[in-house]
XYZ file of C-alpha atoms in Angstrom:
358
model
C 4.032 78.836 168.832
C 7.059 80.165 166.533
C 9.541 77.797 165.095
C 13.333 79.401 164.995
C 15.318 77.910 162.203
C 19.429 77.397 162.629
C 20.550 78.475 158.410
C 23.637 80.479 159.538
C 26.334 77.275 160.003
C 29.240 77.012 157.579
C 28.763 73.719 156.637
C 33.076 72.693 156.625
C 32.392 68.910 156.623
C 30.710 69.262 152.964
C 33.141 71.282 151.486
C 33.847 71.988 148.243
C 30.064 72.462 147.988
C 29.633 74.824 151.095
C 31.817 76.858 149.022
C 29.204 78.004 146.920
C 26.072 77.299 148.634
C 24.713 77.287 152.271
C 24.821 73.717 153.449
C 20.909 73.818 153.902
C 20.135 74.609 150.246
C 21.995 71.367 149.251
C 19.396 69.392 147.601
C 17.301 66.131 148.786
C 15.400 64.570 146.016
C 15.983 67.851 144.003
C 14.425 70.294 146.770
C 16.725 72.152 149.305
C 17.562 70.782 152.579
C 15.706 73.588 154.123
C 12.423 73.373 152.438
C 11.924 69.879 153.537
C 12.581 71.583 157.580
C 10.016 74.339 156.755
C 7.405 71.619 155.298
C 7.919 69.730 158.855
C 7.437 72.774 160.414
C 4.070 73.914 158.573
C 2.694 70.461 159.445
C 3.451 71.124 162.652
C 1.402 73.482 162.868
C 3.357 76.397 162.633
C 3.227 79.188 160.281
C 5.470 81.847 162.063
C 8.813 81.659 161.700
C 12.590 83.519 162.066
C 15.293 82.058 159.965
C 19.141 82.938 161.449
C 21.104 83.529 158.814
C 24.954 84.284 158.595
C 26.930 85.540 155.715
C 25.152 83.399 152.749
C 22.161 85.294 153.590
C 21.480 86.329 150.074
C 21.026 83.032 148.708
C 18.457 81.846 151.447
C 16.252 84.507 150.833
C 16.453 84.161 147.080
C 15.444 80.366 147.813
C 12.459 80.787 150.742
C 11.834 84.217 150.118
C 9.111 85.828 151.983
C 7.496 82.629 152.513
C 4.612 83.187 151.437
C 5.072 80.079 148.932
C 5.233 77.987 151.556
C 2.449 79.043 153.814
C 4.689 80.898 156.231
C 5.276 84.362 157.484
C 9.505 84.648 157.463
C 11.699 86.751 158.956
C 15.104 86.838 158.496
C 17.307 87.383 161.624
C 21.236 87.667 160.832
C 23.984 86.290 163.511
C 27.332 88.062 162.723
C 29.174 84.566 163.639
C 27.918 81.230 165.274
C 28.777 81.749 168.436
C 26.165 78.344 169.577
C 22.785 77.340 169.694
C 21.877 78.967 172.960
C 23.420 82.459 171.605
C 20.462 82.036 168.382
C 18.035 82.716 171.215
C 19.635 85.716 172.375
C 20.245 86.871 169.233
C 16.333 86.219 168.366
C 14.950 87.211 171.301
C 13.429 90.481 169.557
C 11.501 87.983 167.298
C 10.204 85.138 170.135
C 9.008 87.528 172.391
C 7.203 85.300 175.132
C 6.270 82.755 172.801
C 6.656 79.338 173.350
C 8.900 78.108 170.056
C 10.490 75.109 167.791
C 14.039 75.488 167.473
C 14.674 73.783 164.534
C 18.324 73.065 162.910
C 18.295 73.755 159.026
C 20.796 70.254 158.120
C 18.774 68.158 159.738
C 16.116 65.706 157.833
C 13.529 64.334 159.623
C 11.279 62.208 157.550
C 8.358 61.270 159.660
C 7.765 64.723 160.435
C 7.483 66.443 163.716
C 2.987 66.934 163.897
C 3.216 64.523 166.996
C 6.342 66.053 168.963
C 4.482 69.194 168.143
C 1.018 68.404 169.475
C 2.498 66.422 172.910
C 4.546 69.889 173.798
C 1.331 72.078 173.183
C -0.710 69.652 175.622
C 2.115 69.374 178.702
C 3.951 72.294 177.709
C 6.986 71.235 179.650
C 10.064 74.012 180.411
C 11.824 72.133 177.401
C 11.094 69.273 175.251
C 14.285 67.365 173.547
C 13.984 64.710 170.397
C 16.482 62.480 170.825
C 17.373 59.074 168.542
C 19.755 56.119 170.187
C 23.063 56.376 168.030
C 25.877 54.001 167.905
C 28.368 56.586 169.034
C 26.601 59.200 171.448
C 30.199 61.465 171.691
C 29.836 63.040 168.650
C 26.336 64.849 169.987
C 24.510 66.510 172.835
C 23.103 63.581 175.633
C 20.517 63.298 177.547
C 20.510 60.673 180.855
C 17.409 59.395 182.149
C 16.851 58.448 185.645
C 15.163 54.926 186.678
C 11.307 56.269 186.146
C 12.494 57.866 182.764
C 12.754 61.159 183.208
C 15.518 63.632 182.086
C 17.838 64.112 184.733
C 21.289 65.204 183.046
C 22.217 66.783 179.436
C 25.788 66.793 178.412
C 27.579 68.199 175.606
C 29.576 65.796 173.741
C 30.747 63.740 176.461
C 34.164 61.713 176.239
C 32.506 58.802 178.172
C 28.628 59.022 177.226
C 26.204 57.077 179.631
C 23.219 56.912 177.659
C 22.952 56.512 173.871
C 20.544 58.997 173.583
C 21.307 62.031 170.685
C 19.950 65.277 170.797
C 18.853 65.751 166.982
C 18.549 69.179 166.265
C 14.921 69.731 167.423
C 13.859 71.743 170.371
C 10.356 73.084 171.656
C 11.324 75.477 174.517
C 8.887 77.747 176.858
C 10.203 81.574 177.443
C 11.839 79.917 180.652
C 14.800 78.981 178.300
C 15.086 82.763 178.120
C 16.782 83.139 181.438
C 18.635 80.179 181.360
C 20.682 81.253 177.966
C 21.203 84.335 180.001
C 22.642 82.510 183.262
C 24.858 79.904 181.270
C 28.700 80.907 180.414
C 30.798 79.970 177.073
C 32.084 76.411 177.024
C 35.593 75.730 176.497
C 35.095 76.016 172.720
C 33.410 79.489 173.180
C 29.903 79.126 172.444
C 26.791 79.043 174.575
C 25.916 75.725 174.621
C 22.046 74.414 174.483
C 22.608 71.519 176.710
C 24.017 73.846 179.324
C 20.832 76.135 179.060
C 18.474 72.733 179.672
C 21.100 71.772 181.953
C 20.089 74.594 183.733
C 16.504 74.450 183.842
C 16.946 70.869 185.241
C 18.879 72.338 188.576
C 16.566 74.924 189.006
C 13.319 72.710 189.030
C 11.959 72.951 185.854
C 10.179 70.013 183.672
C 12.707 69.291 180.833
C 10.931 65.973 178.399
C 12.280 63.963 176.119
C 10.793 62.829 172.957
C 12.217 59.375 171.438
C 12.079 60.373 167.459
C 11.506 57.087 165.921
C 11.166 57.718 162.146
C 14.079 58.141 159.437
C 16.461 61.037 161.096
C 19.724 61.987 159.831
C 21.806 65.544 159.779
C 23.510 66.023 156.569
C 26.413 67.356 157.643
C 29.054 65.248 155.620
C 28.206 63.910 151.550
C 27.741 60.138 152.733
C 24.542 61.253 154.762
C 23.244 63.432 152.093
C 23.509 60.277 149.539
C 21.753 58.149 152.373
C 19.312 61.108 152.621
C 18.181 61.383 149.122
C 17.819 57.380 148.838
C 15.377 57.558 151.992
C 13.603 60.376 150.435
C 13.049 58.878 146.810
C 12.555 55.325 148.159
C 8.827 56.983 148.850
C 8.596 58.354 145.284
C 5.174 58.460 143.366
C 5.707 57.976 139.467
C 5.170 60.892 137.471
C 6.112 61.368 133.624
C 5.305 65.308 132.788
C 8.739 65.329 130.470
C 9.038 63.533 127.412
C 10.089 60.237 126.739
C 10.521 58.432 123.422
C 9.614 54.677 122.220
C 12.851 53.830 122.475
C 13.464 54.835 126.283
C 11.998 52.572 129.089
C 11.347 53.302 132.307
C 11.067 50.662 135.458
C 9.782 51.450 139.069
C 9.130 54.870 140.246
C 10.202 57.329 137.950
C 9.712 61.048 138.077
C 9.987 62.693 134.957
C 9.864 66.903 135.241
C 8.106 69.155 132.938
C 10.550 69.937 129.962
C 13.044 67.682 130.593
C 13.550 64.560 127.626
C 14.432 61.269 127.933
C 16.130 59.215 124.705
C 16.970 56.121 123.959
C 17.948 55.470 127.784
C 17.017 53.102 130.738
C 15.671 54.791 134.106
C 15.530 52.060 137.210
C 13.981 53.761 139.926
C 13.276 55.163 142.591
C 15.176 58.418 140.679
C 14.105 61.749 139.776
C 15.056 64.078 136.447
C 14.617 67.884 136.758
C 12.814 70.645 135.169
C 14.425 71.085 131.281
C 17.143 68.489 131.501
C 18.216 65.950 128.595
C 18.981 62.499 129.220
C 20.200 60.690 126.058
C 22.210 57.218 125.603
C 21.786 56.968 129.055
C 21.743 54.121 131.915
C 20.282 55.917 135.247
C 20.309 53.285 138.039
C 18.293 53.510 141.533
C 18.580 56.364 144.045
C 19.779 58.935 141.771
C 18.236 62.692 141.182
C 19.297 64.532 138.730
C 18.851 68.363 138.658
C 17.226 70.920 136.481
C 19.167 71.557 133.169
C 21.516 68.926 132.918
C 22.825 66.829 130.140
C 23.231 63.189 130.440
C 24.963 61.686 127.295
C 26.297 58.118 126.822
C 26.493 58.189 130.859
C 25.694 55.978 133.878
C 24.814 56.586 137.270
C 23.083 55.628 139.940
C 23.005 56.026 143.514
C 24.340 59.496 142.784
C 23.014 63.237 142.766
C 23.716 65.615 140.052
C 22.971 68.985 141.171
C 21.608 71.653 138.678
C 23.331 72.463 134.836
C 25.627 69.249 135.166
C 27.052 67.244 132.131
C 28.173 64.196 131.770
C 29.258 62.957 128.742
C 30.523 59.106 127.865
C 31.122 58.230 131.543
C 29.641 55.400 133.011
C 30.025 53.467 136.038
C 29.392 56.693 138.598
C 28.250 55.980 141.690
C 28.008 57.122 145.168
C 28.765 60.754 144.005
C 27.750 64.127 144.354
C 28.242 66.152 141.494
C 27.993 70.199 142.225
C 26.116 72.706 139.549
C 27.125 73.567 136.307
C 30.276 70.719 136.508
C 30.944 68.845 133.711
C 31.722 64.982 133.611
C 33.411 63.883 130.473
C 35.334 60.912 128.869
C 39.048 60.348 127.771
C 38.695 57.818 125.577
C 36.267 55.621 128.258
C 35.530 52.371 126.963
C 31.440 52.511 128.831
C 32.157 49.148 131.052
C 29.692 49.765 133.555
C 31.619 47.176 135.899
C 34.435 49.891 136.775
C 32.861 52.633 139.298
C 33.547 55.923 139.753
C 32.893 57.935 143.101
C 33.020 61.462 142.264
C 32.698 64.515 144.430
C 33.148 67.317 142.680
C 32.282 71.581 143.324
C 29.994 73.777 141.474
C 31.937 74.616 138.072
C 34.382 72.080 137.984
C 35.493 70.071 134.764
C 36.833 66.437 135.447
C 38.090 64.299 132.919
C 37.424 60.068 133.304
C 39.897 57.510 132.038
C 39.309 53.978 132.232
């Protein structure tokens, strides 16, 4: 089996960052969106894999590379615009040959992994095989219906009335029958070639489409609240690890990762939280649920429940929370009196300067 992995998207919902990077490089406890998809898809098993890529292209492959790193065989397959998921296989059908495959959506986090999804498809090998997760409000995503015994009878792309609250979340495990149906479907009304109508389609012509309930920690990080909720899930199973430096004078409580090179002085670190590779945090107050990047600088400042991506500063600010901070910004005071009781929620792009006032 090969595992095709969606990285071409344009990410508008997390703008400014998808300005600068691919949405699938943003980082979850310090490692890139898409990383954490390729480890679920190793452990699944598979070790072959075709990455589409759009216009960002450059910056994925400086990221995954070969994969070889990883333990997988890559190959990058460009899409000139998204024109849908079903197009993807069309546009990768050079690559799957008659191999069965994972398609595998590079935004979406799936904690628990995917090893059991993986092994049930290889042992029925249905037509299709769907993961789907009960969500409050089913219009926003693909649906599938079951009938009365439980099996798929009807998938529908974000219905106006849903009758099921059953999501489609991004993972699919798909026979070469799905080749034929992405060639027999049309556009939809928004002009792409819609998945659901290509297992739509293997459903009316007699073929076994199953559906997987996905009940671990699932969410697509498509806007900055979920990739805050993300990266608390994610360090919330943090293993302490101090390979920085700390000083007497610093302490640290519950599960702290410290990285090589990085120093921590005269500051308090609550965790679950995470400081990168070479950066300094001095005067500080980091709270829960917070990663910092690699080569930042953390001076007089407080945050938690926040990520600072890579060659951030913040200087004198406290009281940040619930932000996402984008590389190389810089976070200083104007004349901030370091109450921690006043919060600020900052979302700021890469290279962006932001001055605080109480």
């Amino acid at each position: 089996m090969k595992a095709l992995v969606l990285a071409g998207g344009t990410g508008t919902r997390l703008r400014p960052f998808s300005y600068s990077m691919p949405k699938q490089l943003i980082p979850i406890a310090n490692r890139p969106v898409l990383l954490h998809c390729l480890d679920n898809i190793k452990d699944a098993g598979v070790t072959e894999v075709g990455i589409i890529v759009g216009d960002r292209s450059d910056e994925i492959r400086a990221i995954v590379g070969d994969g070889s790193a990883l333990g997988l065989r890559i190959t990058y397959i460009p899409q000139e615009r998204p024109l849908g998921l079903a197009h993807t296989v069309t546009v990768a059908a050079g690559f799957l040959g008659d191999d069965d495959f994972l398609m595998y959506l590079g935004d979406n986090m799936l904690l628990g992994g995917l090893r059991d999804q993986a092994d049930r498809f290889r042992t029925r090998r249905p037509a299709a095989q769907v993961v789907t997760v009960k969500v409050p409000d089913p219009s926003a995503f693909g649906v599938v219906e079951l009938d009365a015994d439980g099996r798929v009878s009807r998938l529908v792309e974000k219905p106006k009335e849903p009758r099921s609250d059953l999501a489609l979340i991004g993972v699919y495990f798909f026979t070469p029958a799905v080749h034929e149906a992405v060639a027999a479907i049309e556009p939809s009304a928004r002009g792409e070639l819609e998945i659901t109508d290509a297992l739509q389609w293997l459903l009316e012509q007699g073929h076994t489409v199953d559906a997987e309930r996905y009940h671990g920690y699932w969410k697509d990080t498509g806007r900055f609240e979920d990739v805050l909720e993300c990266n608390r899930e994610y360090l919330d199973g943090l293993t302490p690890r101090v390979q920085g430096e700390v000083d007497d004078a610093s302490v640290l409580v519950g599960p702290v990762v410290i990285e090589p090179g990085a120093q921590v002085v005269r500051s308090q670190l609550t965790g679950p939280l995470i400081v990168g590779a070479g950066s300094v945090v001095s005067d500080s107050r980091i709270g829960p649920h917070t990663s910092v990047g690699r080569d930042c600088l953390l001076a007089g400042a407080g945050l938690e429940y926040s990520i600072a991506l890579d060659g951030v500063s913040v200087r004198g600010v406290h009281g940040i929370h619930g932000s996402l901070i984008g590389r190389a910004a810089n976070v200083t005071s104007a004349g901030f009196d370091g109450v921690d009781s006043i919060r600020h929620r900052l979302v700021i792009g890469d290279h962006t300067s932001v001055e605080v006032a109480a």
